[in-house]
CSV table of C-alpha atoms in Angstrom, one decimal:
chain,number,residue,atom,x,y,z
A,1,UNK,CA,9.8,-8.3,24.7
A,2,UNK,CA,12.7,-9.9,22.9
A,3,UNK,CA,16.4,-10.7,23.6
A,4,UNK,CA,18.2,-8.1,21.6
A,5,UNK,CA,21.8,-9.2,20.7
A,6,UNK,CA,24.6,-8.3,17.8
A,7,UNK,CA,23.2,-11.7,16.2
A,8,UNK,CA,19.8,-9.5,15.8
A,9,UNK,CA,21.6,-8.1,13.3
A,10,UNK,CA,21.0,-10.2,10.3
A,11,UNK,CA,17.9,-11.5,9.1
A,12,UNK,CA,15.3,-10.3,10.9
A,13,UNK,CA,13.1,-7.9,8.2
A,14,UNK,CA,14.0,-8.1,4.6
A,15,UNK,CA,13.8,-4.2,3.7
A,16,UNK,CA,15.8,-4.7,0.6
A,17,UNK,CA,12.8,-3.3,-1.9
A,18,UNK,CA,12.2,-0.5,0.2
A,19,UNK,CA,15.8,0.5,0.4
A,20,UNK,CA,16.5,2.5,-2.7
A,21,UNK,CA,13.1,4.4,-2.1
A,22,UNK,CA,13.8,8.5,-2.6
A,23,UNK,CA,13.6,10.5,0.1
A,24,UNK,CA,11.6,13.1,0.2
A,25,UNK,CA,13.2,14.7,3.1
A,26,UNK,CA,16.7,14.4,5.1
A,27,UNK,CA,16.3,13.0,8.4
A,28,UNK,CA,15.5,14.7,11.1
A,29,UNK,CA,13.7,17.8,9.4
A,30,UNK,CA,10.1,19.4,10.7
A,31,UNK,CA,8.0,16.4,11.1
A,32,UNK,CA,4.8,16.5,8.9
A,33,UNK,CA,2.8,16.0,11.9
A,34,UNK,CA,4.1,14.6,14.6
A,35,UNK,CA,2.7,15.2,18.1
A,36,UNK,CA,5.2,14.8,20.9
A,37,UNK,CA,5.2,14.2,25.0
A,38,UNK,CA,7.8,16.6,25.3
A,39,UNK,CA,7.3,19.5,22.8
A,40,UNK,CA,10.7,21.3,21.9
A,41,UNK,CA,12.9,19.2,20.3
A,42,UNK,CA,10.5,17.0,19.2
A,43,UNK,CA,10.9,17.7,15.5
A,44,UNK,CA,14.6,16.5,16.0
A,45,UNK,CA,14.1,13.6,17.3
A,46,UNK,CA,10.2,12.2,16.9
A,47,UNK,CA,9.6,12.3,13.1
A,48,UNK,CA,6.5,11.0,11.2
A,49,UNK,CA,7.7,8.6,8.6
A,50,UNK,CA,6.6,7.7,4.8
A,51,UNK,CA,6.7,5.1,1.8
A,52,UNK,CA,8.8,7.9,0.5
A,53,UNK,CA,11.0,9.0,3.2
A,54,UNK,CA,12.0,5.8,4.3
A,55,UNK,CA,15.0,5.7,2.7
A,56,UNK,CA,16.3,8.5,4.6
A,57,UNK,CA,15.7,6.7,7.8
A,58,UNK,CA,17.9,4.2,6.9
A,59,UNK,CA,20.6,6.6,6.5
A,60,UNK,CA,20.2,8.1,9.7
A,61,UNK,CA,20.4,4.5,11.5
A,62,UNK,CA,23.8,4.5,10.5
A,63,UNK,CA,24.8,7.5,13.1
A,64,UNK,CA,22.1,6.8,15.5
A,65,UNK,CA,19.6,4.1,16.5
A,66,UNK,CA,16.0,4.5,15.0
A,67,UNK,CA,13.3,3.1,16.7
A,68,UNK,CA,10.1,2.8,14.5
A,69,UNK,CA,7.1,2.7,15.7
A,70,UNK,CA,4.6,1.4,13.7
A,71,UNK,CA,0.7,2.6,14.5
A,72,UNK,CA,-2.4,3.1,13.4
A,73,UNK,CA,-5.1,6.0,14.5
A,74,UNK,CA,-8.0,3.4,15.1
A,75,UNK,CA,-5.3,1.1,17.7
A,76,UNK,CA,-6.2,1.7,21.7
A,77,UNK,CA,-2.6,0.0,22.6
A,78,UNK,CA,-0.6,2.4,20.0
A,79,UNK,CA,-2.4,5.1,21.9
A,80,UNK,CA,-1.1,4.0,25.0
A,81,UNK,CA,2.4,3.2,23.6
A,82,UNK,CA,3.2,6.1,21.5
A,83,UNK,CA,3.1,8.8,24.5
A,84,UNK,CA,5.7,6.5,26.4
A,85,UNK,CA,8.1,6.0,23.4
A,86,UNK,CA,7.8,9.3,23.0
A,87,UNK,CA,8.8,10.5,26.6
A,88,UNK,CA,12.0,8.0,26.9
A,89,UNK,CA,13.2,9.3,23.4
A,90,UNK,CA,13.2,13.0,24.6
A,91,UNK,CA,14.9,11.7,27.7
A,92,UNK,CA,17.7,10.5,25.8
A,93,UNK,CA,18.3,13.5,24.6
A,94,UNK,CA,19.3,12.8,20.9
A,95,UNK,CA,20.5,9.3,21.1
A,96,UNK,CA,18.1,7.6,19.9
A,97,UNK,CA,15.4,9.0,17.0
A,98,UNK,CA,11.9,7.6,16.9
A,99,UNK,CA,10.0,7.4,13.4
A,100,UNK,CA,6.8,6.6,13.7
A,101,UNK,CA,5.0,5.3,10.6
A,102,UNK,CA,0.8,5.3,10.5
A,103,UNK,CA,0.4,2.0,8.9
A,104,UNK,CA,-2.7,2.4,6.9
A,105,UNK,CA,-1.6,5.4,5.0
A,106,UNK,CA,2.0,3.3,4.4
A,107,UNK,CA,1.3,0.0,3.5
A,108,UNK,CA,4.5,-1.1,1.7
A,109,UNK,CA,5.9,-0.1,4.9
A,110,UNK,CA,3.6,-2.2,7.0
A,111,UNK,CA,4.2,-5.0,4.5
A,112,UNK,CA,8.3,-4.4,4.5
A,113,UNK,CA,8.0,-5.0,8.4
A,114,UNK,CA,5.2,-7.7,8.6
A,115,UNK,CA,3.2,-5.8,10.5
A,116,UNK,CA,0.7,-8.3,11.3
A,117,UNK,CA,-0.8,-6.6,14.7
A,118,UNK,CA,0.3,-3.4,16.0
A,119,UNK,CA,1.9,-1.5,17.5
A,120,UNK,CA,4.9,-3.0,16.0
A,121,UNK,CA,8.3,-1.4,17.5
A,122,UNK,CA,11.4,-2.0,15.7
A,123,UNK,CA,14.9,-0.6,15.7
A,124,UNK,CA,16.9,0.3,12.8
A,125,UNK,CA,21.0,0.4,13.6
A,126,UNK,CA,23.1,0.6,10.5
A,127,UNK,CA,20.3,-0.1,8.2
A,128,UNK,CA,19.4,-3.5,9.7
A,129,UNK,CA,16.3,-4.2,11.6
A,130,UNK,CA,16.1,-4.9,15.0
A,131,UNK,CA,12.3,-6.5,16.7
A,132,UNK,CA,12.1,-5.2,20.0
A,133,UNK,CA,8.4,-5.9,21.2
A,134,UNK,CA,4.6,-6.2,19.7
A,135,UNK,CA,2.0,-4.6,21.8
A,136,UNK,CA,1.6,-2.1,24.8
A,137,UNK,CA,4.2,-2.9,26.9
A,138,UNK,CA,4.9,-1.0,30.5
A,139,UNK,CA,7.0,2.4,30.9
A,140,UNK,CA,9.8,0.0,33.0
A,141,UNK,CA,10.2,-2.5,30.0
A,142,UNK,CA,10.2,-0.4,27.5
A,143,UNK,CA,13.1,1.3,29.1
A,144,UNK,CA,15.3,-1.8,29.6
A,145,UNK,CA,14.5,-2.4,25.8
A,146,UNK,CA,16.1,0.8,24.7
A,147,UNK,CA,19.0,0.4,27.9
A,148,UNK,CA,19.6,-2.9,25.5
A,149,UNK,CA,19.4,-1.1,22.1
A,150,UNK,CA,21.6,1.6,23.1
A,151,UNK,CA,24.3,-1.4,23.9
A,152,UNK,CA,24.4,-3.1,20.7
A,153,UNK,CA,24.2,0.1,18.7
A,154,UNK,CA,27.2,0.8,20.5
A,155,UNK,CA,28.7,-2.4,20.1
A,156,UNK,CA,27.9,-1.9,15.7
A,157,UNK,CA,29.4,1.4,16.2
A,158,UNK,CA,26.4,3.4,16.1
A,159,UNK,CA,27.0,6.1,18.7
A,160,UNK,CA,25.8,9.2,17.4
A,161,UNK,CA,23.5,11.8,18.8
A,162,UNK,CA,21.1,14.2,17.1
A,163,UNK,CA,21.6,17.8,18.3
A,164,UNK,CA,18.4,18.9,20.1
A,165,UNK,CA,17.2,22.6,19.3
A,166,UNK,CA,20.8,23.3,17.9
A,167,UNK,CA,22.1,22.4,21.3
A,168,UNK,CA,25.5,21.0,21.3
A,169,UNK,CA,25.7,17.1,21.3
A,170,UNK,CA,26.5,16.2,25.0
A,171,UNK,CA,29.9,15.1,25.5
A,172,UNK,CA,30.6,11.3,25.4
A,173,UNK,CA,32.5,9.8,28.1
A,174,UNK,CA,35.8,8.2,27.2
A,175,UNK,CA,35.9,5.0,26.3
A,176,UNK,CA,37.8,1.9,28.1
A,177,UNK,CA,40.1,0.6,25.5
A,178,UNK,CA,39.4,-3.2,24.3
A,179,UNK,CA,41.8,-5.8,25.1
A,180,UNK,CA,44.2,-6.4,22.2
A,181,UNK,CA,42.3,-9.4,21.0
A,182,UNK,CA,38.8,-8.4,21.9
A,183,UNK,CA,39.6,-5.3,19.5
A,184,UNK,CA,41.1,-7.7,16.5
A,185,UNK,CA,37.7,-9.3,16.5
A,186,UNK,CA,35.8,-5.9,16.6
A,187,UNK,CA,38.2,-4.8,13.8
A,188,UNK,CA,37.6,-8.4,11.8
A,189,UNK,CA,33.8,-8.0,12.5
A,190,UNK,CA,34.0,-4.3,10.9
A,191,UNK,CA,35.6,-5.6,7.6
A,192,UNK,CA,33.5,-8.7,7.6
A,193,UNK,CA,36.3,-11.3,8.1
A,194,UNK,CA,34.2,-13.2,10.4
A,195,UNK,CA,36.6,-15.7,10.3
A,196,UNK,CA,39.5,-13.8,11.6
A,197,UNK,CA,37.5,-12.7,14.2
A,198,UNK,CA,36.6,-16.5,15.5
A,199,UNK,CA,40.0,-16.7,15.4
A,200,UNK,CA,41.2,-13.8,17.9
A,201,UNK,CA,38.0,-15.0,20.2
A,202,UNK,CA,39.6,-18.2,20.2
A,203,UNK,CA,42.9,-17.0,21.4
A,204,UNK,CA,41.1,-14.6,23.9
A,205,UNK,CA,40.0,-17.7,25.6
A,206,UNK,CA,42.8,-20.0,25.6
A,207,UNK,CA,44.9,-17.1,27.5
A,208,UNK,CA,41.7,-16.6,29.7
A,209,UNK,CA,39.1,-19.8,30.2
A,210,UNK,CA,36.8,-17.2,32.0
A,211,UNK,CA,36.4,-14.5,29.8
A,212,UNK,CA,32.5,-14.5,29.4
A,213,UNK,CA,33.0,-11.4,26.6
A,214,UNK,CA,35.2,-13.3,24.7
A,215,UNK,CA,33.1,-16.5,24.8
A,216,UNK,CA,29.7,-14.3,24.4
A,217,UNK,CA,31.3,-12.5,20.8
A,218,UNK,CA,32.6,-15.6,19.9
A,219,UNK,CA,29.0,-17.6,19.5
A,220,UNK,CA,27.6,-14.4,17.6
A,221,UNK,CA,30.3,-13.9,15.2
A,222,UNK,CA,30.3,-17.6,14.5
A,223,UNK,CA,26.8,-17.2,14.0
A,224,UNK,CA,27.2,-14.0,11.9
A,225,UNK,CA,29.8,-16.5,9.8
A,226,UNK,CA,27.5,-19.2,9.2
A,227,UNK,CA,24.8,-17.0,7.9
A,228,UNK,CA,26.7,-14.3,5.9
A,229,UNK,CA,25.4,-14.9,2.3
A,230,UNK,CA,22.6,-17.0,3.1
A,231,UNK,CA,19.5,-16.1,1.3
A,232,UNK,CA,16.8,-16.5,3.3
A,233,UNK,CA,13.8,-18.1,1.0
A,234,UNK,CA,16.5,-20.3,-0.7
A,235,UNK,CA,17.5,-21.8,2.6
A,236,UNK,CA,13.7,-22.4,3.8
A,237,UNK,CA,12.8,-23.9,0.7
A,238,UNK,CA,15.9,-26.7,0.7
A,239,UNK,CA,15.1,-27.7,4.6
A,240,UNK,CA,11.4,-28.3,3.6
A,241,UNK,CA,12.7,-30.2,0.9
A,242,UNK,CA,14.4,-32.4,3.1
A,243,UNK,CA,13.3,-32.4,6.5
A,244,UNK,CA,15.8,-35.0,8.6
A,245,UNK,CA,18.6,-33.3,6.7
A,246,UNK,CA,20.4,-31.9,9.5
A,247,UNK,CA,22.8,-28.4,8.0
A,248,UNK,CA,19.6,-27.5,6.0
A,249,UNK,CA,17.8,-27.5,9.1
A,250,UNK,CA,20.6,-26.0,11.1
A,251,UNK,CA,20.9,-22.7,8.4
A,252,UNK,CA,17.2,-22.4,9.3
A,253,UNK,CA,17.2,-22.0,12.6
A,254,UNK,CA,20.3,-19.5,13.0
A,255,UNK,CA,18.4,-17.6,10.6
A,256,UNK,CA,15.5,-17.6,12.8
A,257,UNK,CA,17.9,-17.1,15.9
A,258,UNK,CA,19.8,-14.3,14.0
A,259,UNK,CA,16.0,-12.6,13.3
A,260,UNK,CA,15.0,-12.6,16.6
A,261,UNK,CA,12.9,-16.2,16.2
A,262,UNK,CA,14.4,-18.1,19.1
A,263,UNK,CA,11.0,-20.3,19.7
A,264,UNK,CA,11.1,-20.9,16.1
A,265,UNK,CA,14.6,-21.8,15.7
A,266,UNK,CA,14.5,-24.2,19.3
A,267,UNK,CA,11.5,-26.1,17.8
A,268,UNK,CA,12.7,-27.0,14.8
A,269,UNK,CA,15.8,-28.1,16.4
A,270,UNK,CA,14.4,-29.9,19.3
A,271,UNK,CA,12.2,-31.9,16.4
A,272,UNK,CA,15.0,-32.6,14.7
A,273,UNK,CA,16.3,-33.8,17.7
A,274,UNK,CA,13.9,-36.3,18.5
A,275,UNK,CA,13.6,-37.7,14.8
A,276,UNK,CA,17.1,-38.4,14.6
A,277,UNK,CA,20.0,-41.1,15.6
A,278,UNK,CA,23.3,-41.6,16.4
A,279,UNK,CA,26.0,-39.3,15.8
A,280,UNK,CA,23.5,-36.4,13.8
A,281,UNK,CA,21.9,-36.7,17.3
A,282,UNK,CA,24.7,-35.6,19.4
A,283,UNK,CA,25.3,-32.6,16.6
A,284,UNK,CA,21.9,-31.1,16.7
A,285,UNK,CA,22.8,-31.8,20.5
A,286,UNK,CA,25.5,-29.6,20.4
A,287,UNK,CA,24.3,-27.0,18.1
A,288,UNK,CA,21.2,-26.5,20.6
A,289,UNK,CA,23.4,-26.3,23.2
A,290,UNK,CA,25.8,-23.4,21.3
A,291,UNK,CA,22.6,-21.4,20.9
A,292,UNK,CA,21.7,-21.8,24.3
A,293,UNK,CA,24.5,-20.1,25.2
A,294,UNK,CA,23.9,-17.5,22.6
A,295,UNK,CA,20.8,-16.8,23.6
A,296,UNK,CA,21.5,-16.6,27.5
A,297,UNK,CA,20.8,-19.3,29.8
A,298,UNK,CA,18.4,-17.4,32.1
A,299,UNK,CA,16.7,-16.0,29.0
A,300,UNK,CA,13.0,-18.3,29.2
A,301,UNK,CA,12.9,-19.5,25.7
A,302,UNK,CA,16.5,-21.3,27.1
A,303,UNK,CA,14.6,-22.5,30.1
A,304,UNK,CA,11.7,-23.8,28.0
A,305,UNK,CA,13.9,-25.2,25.7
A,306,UNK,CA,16.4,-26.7,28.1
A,307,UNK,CA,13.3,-28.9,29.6
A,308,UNK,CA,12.3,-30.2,26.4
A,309,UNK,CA,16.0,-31.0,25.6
A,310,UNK,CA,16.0,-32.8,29.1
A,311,UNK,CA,12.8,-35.2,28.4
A,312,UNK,CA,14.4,-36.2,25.5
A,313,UNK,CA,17.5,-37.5,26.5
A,314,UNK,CA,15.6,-39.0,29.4
């Protein structure tokens, strides 16, 4: 199961040729076949996805969180999965839409998503992908994912809900205004200015050393900064190129950290790490230690990580 966070944001699937696709349907029309746990108001909200339709998916994870769910008819563990995806959706009620995409009869789907073993569940929230988890998971975790989900979508402004059965949307409960500088960010964030929004962060905690949401938004947005225009391949290729350079290795791994590929990204630093001397040490130190805190200290990759940090110095 991963860590889902804002930072999950960027990076993690390129869907960029599958983007432009036509749709052959809006979202949230009569399923072509999708069975449900839950029966009526399945068609709403548990819709069988296409090569074709995708890009009206994409669309719709604009308003509300998508969670696909990618399967296959001859997978025992997507049996298993589906019917339990399927009853926390209906629970929700409308607030959060599963697609679920059969993976042999989609294949530039499967490939869009590297789908290497399924099931594969990811969430789309304003058209970027989200990895959530690979494999059968239990009923408990699967609801703490989508608890998560629900928080970031909210976070990115994705708080919509999909009328069930022509049911009215239930009524959202009034929401605690931000603290003046908590909201500059969030309105800096929302126009891109990721720089303006390190900024009002910064303030936030010089007035108040102990404001954890402050100090949490500011690690992602400075993230979000150091990535924004980075193209992926480009990067990858320049830090195999040159191994002990330490910023191509560092756009790396907040890529990686930014797509969900914590273990990734901490390995490659933590190598780094120990192949380097002096005062590039002591910033591949701290830029460990910044994603630690990113990440979440009780979060195990951190753990695992932190130990091998520890041995190092020591």
């Amino acid at each position: 199961m991963s860590d889902i966070s804002p930072a999950a944001l960027r990076g993690a699937v390129d869907l960029s040729s599958l983007r432009n696709r036509p749709a052959a349907a809006p979202a949230g029309a009569q399923p072509s076949g999708a069975q449900s746990a839950g029966g009526q108001g399945a068609a709403n909200l548990i819709v069988d996805v296409t090569d074709a339709t995708f890009g009206s998916i994409l669309e719709l994870s604009k308003t509300v969180p998508v969670v696909m769910d990618l399967w296959a008819e001859w997978c025992g563990p997507c049996k298993q999965l589906s019917p339990i995806l399927e009853r926390v959706v209906l629970e929700l009620a409308g607030r959060v839409v599963l697609a679920k995409v059969d993976v042999d009869a989609n294949p530039q789907l499967a490939q869009g998503f590297g789908a290497q073993s399924i099931p594969l569940v990811v969430a789309l929230i304003g058209g970027q992908p989200v990895p959530l988890f690979t494999g059968a998971v239990p009923e408990a975790e699967v609801r703490q994912v989508f608890d998560k989900l629900l928080e970031v979508a909210a976070q990115n402004g994705v708080t919509g809900v999909v009328p069930v059965d022509g049911a009215e949307p239930p009524a959202e409960a009034e929401e605690k205004p931000l603290p003046p500088l908590h909201q500059a960010a969030y309105d800096a964030i929302e126009t891109g200015d990721f720089a303006a929004a390190i900024t009002a962060y910064q303030k936030a905690l010089a007035e108040n050393p102990r404001d954890e949401d402050a100090r949490s938004g500011l690690g992602q947005v400075r993230l979000l900064h150091r990535t924004q225009g980075l193209d992926l391949n480009a990067v990858r290729e320049a830090a195999a190129a040159a191994p002990r350079d330490v910023d191509a290795q560092f756009a790396v791994a907040d890529l990686d950290v930014a797509g969900g590929h914590v273990d990734d990204a901490f390995d490659r630093l933590l190598t780094l790490f120990a192949e380097t001397e002096d005062a590039e040490r002591v910033r591949v130190r701290e830029r460990l230690v910044e994603l630690f805190a990113l990440v979440g200290d009780a979060d195990p990759r951190v753990v695992v990580a932190r130990k091998r940090l520890a041995s190092l110095l020591f």
